[in-house]
CSV table of C-alpha atoms in Angstrom, one decimal:
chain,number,residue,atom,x,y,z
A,1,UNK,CA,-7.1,13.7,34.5
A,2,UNK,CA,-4.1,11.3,33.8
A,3,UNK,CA,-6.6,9.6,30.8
A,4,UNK,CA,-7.7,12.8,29.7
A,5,UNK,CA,-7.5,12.8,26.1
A,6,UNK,CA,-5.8,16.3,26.0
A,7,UNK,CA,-4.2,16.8,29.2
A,8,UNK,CA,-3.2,12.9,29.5
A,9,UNK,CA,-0.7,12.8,26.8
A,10,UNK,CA,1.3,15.7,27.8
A,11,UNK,CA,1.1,14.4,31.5
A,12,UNK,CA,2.7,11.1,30.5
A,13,UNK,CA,5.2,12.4,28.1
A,14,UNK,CA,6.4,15.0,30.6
A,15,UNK,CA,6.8,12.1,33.2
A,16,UNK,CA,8.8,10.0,30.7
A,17,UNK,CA,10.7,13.3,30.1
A,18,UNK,CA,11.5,13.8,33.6
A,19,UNK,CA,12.1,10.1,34.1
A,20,UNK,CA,14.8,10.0,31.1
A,21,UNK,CA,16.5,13.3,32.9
A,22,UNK,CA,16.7,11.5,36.0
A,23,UNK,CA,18.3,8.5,34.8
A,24,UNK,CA,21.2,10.3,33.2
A,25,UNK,CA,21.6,13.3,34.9
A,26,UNK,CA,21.1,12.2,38.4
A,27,UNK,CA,23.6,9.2,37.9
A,28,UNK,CA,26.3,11.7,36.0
A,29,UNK,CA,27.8,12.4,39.5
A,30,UNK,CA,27.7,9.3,40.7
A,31,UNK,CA,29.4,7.9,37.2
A,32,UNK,CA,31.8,10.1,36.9
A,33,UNK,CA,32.8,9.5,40.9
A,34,UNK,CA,33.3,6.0,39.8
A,35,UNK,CA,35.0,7.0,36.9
A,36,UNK,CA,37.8,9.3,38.8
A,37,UNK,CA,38.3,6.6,41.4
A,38,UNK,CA,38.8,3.8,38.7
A,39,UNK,CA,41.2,6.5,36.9
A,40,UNK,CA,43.4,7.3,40.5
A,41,UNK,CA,43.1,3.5,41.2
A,42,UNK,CA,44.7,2.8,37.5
A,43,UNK,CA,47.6,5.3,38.1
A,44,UNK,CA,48.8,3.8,41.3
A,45,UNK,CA,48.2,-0.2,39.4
A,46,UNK,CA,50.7,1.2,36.9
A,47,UNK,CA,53.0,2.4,38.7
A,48,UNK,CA,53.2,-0.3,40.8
A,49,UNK,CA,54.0,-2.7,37.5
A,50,UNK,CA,56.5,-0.3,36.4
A,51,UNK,CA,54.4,0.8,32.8
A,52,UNK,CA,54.8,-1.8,29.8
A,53,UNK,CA,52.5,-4.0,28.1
A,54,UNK,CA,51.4,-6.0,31.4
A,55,UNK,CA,50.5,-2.4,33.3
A,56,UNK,CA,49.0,-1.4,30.3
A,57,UNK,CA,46.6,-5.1,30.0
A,58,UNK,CA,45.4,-4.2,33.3
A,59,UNK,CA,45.0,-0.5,33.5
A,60,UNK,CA,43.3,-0.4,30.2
A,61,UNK,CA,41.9,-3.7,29.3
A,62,UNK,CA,41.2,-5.0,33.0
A,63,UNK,CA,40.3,-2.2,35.0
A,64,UNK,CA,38.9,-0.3,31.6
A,65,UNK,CA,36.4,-3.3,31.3
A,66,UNK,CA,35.5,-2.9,35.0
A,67,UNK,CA,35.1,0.7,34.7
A,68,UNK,CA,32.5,0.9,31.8
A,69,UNK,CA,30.7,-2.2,34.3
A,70,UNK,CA,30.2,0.1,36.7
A,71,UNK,CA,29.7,3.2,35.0
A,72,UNK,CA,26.1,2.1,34.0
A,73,UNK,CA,25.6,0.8,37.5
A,74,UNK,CA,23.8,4.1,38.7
A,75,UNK,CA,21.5,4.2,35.7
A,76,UNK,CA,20.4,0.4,36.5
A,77,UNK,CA,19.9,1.1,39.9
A,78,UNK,CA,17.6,4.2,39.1
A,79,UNK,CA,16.1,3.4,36.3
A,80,UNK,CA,14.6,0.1,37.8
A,81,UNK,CA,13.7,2.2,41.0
A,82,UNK,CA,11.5,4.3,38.5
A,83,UNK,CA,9.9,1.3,36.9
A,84,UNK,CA,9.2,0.1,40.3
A,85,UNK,CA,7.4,3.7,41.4
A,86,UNK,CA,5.5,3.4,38.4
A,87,UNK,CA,4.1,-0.3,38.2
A,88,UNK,CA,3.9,-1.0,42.0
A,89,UNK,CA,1.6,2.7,41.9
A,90,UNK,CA,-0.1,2.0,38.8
A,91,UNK,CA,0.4,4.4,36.4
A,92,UNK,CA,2.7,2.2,34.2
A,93,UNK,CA,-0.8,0.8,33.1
A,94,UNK,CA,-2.3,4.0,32.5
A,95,UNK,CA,0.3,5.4,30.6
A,96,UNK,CA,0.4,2.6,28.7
A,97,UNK,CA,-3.0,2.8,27.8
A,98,UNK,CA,-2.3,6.4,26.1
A,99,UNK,CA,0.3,5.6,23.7
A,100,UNK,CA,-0.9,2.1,23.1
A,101,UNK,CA,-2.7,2.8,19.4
A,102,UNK,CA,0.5,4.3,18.1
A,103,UNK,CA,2.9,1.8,19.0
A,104,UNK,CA,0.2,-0.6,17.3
A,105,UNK,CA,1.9,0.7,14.2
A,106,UNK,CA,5.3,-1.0,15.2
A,107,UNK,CA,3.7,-4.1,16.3
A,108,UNK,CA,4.0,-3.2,19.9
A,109,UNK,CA,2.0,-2.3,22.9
A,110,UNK,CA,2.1,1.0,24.8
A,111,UNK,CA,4.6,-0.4,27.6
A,112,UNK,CA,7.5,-0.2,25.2
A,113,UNK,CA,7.2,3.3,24.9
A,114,UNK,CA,9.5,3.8,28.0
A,115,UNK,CA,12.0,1.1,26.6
A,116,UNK,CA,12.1,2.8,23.2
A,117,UNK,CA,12.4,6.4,25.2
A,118,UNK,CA,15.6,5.4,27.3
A,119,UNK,CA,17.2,3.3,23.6
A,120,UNK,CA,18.0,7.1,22.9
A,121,UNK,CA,20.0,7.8,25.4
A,122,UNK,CA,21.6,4.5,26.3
A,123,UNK,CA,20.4,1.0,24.5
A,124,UNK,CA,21.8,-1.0,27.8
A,125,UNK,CA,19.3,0.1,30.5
A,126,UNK,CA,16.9,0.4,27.7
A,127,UNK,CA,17.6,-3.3,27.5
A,128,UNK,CA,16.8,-4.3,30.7
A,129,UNK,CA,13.9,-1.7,30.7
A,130,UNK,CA,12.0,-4.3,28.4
A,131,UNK,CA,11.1,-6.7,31.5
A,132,UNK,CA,8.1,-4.2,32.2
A,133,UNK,CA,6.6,-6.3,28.8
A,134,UNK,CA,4.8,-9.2,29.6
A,135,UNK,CA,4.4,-10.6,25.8
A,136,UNK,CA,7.4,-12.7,25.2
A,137,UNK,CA,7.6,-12.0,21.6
A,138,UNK,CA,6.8,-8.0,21.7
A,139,UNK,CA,9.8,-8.1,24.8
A,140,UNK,CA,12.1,-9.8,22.3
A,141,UNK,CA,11.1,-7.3,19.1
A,142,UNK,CA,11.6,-4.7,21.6
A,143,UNK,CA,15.3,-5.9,22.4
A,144,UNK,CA,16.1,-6.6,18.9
A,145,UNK,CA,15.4,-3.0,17.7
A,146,UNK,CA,16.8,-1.0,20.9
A,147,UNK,CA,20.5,-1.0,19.5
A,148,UNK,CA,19.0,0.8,16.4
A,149,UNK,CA,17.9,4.2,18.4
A,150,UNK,CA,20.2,6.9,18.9
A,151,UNK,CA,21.9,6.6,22.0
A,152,UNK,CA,23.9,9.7,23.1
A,153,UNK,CA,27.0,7.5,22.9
A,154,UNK,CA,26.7,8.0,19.0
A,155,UNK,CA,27.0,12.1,19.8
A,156,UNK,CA,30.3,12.2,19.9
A,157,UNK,CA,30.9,10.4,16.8
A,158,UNK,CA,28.4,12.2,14.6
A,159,UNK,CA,29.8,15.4,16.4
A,160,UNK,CA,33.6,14.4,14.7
A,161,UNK,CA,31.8,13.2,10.9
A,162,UNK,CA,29.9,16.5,11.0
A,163,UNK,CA,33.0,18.4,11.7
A,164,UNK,CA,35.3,17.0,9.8
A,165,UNK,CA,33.3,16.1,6.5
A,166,UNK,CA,30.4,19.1,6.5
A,167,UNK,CA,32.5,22.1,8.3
A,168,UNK,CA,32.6,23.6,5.3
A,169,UNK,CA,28.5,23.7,4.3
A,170,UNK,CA,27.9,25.9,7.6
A,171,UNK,CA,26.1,25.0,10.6
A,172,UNK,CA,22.7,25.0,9.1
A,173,UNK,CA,23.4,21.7,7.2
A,174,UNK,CA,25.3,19.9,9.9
A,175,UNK,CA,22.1,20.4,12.3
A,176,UNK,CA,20.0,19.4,9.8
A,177,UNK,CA,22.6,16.3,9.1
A,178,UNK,CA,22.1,16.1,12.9
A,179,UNK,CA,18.4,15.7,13.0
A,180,UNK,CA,18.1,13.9,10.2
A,181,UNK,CA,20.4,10.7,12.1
A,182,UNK,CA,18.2,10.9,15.0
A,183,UNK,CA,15.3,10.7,12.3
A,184,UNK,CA,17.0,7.7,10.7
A,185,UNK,CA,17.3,5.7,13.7
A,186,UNK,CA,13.3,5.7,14.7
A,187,UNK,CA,12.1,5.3,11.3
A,188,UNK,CA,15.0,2.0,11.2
A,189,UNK,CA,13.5,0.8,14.8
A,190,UNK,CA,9.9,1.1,12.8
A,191,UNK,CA,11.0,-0.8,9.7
A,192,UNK,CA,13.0,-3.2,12.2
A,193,UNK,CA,9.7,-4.0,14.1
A,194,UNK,CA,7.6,-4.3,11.8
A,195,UNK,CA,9.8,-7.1,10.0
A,196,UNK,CA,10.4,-9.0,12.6
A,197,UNK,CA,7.0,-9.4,13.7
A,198,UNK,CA,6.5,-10.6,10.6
A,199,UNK,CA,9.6,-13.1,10.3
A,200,UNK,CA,11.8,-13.7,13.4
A,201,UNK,CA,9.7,-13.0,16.2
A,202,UNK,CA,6.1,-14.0,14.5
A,203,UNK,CA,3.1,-15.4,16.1
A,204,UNK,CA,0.4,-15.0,18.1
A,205,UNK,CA,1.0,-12.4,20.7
A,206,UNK,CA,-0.5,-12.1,23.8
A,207,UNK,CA,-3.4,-8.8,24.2
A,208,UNK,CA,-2.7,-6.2,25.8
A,209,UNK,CA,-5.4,-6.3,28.9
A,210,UNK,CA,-6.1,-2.4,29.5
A,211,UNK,CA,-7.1,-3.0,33.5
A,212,UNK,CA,-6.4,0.0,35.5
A,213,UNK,CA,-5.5,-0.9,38.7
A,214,UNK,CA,-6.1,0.9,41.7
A,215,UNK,CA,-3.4,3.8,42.6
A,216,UNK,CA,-1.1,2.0,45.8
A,217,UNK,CA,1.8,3.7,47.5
A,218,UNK,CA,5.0,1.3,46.5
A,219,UNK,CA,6.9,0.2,49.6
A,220,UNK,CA,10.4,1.4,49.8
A,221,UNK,CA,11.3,-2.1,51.2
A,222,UNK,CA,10.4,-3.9,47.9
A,223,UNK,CA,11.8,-0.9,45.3
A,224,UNK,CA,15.2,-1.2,47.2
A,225,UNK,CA,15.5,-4.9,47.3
A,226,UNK,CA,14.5,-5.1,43.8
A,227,UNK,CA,16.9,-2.3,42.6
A,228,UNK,CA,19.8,-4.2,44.6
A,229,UNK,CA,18.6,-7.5,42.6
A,230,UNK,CA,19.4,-5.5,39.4
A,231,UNK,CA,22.4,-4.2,40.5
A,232,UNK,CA,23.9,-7.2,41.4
A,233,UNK,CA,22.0,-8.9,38.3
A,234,UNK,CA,24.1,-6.8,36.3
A,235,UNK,CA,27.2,-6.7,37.6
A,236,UNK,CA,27.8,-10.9,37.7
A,237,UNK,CA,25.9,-11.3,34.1
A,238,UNK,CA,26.9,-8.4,31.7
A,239,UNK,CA,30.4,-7.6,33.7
A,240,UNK,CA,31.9,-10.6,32.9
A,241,UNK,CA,30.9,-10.5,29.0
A,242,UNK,CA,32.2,-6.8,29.0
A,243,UNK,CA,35.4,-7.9,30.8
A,244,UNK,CA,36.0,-10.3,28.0
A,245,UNK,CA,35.4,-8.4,25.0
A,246,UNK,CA,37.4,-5.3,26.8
A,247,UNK,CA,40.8,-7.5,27.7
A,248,UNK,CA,40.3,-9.2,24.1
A,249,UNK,CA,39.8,-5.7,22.4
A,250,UNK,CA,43.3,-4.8,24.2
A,251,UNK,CA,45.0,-7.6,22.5
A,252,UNK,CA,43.4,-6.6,18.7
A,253,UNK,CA,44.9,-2.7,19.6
A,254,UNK,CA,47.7,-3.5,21.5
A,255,UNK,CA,49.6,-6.8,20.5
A,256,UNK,CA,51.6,-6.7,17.4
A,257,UNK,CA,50.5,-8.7,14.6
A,258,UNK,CA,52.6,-12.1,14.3
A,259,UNK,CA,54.6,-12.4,11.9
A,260,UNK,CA,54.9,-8.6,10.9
A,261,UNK,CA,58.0,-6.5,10.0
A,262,UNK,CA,58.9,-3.8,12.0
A,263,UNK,CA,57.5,-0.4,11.1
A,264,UNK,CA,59.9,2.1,9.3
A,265,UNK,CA,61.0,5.1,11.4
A,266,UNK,CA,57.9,7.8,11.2
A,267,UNK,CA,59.1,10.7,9.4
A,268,UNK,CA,56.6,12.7,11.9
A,269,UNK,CA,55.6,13.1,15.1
A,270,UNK,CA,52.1,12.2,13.7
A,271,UNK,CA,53.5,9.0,12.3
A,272,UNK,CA,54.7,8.1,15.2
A,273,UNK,CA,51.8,8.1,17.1
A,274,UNK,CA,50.4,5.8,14.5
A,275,UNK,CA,53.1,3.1,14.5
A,276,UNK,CA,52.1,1.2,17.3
A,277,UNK,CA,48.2,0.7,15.8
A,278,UNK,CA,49.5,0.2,12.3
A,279,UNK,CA,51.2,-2.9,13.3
A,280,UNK,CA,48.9,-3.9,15.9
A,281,UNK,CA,46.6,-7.1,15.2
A,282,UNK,CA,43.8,-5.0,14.4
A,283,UNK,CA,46.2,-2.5,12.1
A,284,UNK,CA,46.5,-5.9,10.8
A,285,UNK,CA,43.0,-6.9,10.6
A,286,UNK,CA,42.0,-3.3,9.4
A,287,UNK,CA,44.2,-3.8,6.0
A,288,UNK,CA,43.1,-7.5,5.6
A,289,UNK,CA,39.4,-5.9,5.7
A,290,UNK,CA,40.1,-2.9,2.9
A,291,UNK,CA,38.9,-4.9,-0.1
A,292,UNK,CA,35.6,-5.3,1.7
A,293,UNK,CA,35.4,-1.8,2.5
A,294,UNK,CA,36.8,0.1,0.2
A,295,UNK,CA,33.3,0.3,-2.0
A,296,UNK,CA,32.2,2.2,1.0
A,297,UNK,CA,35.2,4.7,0.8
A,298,UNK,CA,37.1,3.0,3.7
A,299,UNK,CA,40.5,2.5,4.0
A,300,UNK,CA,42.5,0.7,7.1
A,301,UNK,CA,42.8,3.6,9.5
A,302,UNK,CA,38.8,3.7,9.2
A,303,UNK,CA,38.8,0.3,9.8
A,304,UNK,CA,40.7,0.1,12.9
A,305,UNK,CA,38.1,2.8,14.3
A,306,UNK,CA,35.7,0.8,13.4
A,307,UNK,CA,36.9,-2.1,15.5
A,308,UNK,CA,38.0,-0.1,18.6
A,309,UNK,CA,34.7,1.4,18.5
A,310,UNK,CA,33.1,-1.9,19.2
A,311,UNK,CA,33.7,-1.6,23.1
A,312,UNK,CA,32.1,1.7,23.4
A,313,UNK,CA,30.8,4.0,20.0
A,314,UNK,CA,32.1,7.0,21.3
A,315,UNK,CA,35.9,5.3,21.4
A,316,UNK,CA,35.9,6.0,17.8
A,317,UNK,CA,36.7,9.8,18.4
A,318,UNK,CA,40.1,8.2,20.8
A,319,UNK,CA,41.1,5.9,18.3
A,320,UNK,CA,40.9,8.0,15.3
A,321,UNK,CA,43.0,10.4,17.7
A,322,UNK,CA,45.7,7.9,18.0
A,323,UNK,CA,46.1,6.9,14.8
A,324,UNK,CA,46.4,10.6,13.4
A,325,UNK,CA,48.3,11.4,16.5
A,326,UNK,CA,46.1,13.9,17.7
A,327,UNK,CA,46.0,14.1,21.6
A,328,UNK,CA,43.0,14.6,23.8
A,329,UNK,CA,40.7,14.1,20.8
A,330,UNK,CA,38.0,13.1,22.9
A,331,UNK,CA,37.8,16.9,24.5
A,332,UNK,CA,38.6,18.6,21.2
A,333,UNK,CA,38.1,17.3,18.0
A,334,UNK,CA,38.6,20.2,15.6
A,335,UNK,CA,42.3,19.6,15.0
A,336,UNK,CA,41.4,15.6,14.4
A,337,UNK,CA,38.9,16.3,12.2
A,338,UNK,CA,41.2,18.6,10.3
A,339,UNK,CA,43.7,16.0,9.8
A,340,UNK,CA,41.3,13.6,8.8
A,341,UNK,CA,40.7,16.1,6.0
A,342,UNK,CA,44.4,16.4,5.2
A,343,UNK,CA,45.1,12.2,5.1
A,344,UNK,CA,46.3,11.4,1.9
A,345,UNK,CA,46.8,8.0,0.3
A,346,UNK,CA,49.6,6.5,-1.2
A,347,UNK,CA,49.5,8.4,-4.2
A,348,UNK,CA,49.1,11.4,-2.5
A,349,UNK,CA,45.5,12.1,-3.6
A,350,UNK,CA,43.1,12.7,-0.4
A,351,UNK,CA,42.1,9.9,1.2
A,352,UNK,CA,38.3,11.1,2.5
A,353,UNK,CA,35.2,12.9,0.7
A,354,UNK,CA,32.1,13.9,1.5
A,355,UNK,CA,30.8,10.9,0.2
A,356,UNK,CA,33.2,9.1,3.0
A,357,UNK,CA,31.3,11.2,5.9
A,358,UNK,CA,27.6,10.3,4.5
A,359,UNK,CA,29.1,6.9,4.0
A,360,UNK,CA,30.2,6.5,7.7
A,361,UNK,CA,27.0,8.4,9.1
A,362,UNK,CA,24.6,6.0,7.5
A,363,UNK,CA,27.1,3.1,9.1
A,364,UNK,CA,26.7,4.8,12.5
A,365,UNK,CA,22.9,5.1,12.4
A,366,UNK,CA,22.7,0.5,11.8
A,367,UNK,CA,25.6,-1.0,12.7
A,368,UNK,CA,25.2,-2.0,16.9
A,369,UNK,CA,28.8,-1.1,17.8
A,370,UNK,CA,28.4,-1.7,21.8
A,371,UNK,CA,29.7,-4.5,23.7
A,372,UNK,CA,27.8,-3.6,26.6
A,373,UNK,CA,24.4,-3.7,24.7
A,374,UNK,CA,25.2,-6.9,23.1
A,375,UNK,CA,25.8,-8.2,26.7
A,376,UNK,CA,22.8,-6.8,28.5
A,377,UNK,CA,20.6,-8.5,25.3
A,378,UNK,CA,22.9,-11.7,26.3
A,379,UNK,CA,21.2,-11.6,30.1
A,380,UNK,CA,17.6,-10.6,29.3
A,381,UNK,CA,17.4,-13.6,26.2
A,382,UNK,CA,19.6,-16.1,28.2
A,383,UNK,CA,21.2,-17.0,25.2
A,384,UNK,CA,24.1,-15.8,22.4
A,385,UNK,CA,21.4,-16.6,19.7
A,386,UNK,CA,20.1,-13.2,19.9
A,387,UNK,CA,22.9,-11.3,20.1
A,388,UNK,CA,24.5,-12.7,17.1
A,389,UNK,CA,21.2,-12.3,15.0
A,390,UNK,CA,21.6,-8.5,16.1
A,391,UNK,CA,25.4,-8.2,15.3
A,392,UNK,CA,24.4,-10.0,11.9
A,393,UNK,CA,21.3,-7.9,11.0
A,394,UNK,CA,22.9,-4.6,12.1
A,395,UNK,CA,25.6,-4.7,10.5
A,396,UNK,CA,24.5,-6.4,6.9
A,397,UNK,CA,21.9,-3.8,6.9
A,398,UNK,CA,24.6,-1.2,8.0
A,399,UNK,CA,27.5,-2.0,5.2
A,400,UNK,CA,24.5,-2.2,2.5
A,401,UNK,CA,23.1,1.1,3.9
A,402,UNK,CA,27.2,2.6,3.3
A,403,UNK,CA,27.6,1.2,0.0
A,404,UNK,CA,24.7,2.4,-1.3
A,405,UNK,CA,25.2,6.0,0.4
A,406,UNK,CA,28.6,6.2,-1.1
A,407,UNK,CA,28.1,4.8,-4.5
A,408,UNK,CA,24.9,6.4,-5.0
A,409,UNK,CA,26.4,10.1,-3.8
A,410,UNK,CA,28.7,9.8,-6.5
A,411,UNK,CA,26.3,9.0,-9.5
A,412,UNK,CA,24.7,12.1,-8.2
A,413,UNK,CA,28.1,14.2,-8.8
A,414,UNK,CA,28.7,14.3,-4.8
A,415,UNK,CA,32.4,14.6,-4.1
């Protein structure tokens, strides 16, 4: 029944279906319990260091690193009890065996199917999902490619483009917009694997050996000890790379840029808000970057999105919020997206197009902006090689992708 050419298929993708629920809506509780207490624990750290930039360091680059640590920590724990279940029963093999001739196409066996399943909805257990793969090189393609599905942290950002860029063509077009990124992503992940097995990752790969083994019942005793392992696997090697980047993200946003002359006083509330990220280092760093991005229609506010959104994707919605001075943009973005419409440059024309939104979509879809993912490929390769090449790749593919988005749109009279 489970290797019935029919029935098998649908079997195994239901599983993975109700697998890929599990690890996401089961954990939701238990992440946003951790998420409330980290929260309730921030407000009483604050006011016990009387607010200020100190407060501040450790409520939002301190504590803010430890809570995204532990916000994935119920979707580790799960998801590698559910790879357990499935190889210790052994019908990771069998299922395997069904999808094996179509991952062939990507120069990969059927066993990254569940990898490449959980990359859409977050690349970091997707990551450590890969250690079901027992060829070195088809683990490593498999890594390489993960940051390129479409993870739900992208939702959010797409959610704010759409709005504020396509509002005006209807909902038709901005679901179709919305498809078409999830589209982009797996056909990406195709091209991605099918070059590296060629370049990066070449060589001979070890077969695939089809042997079903005989259905067991998994002992609890193992699952749990090995879902602890994980857990705590996770916790010492990823946390401290994502307390890092988190406390040296707080500096780029927070820390004024040496050297730089105080702001003038904001002739709006608006403004105001803005200030303190305009003269921050990565305000800074955002107008040092404008000559490389303005062939993609970006200007420095973009650009300081950009960078925030490096600790999580979906931080770019917050940012953008603070530097057009639009609060709780993360719950609401219609009146962000409507001032994003409104931004005018220096010369009072707008600052934004169409061409801007396609620009910035096409960026989203490549460019691996996740410092959790970049940690979690950190552990599984033991090395920063890796990571680098996938910061590097990702993001020359994603600027080439923008340019070529936005300066082809406009031969073709989009505005």
């Amino acid at each position: 029944m489970l290797l019935h050419p029919a029935a098998g298929p649908v079997l195994f993708l239901g599983l993975m279906a109700l697998l890929f629920a599990a690890v996401f809506l089961v954990a939701t509780p238990a992440t946003e319990a951790l998420d409330a207490a980290i929260g309730q624990l921030g407000g009483l750290v604050s006011r016990a260091l009387g607010g200020g930039l100190a407060a501040s360091f450790v409520v939002d680059g301190l504590l803010g690193g430890a809570g995204t640590v532990l916000a994935f920590m119920p979707q580790i724990v799960i998801l590698t009890v559910a790879m357990e279940l499935l190889e210790a029963s052994g019908y990771l093999a069998r299922g395997a065996f069904l999808v094996d001739r179509l991952l062939q196409l990507m120069g990969l066996s059927g066993r990254a199917f569940l990898p490449l399943l959980m990359g859409h909805a977050c690349a970091v257990p997707a990551v450590h999902a890969t250690r079901i793969l027992r060829d070195p090189r088809e683990r490593l393609t498999a890594i390489l490619v993960l940051p390129l599905m479409a993870c739900s942290a992208r939702i959010p950002t797409y959610a704010l483009l759409l709005t504020t860029f396509f509002a005006a063509h209807g909902p038709w077009v901005q679901a179709l917009l919305f498809v078409a990124l999830y589209v982009a992503g797996i056909f990406s992940g195709l091209v991605a694997s099918l070059v590296l097995r060629r370049t990066a990752t070449r060589g001979r790969s070890l077969p695939m050996v089809l042997e079903m083994p005989a259905y067991r019942s998994p002992e609890v005793r193992v699952v749990a000890r090995k879902a602890a392992q994980a857990a705590w696997r996770f916790t010492r090697e990823v946390g401290t790379v994502i307390l890092a980047v988190s406390a040296v993200l707080w500096v780029l946003l927070k820390v004024p840029m040496p050297g730089a002359a105080p702001p003038e006083p904001p002739a709006a509330a608006a403004e105001a808000a803005a200030t303190p990220l305009e003269s921050s280092i990565a305000g800074g760093v955002g107008r040092a970057l404008e000559p490389v991005t303005a062939p993609l229609g970006f200007d420095w506010r973009i650009n300081v999105g950009l960078i925030g959104s490096f600790g999580a994707r979906e931080v770019m919605v917050g940012t953008m919020g603070v530097i057009f001075g639009v609060e709780g943009a993360d719950d609401a973005p219609a009146p962000l997206a409507e001032r994003i419409r409104e931004a005018r440059r220096p010369d009072g024309t707008l600052a934004y197009s169409t061409r801007t939104g396609l620009a910035l979509l096409a960026f989203f879809v490549l460019a691996c902006q996740c410092m959790s993912t970049v940690a979690a490929i950190r552990r599984e390769t033991k090395t920063w090689r890796w990571p680098a090449f996938v910061l590097a790749y990702s993001y020359a593919a994603a600027y080439v992708a923008a340019l070529v988005v936005y300066q082809g749109s406009g031969l073709l009279g989009i505005r």
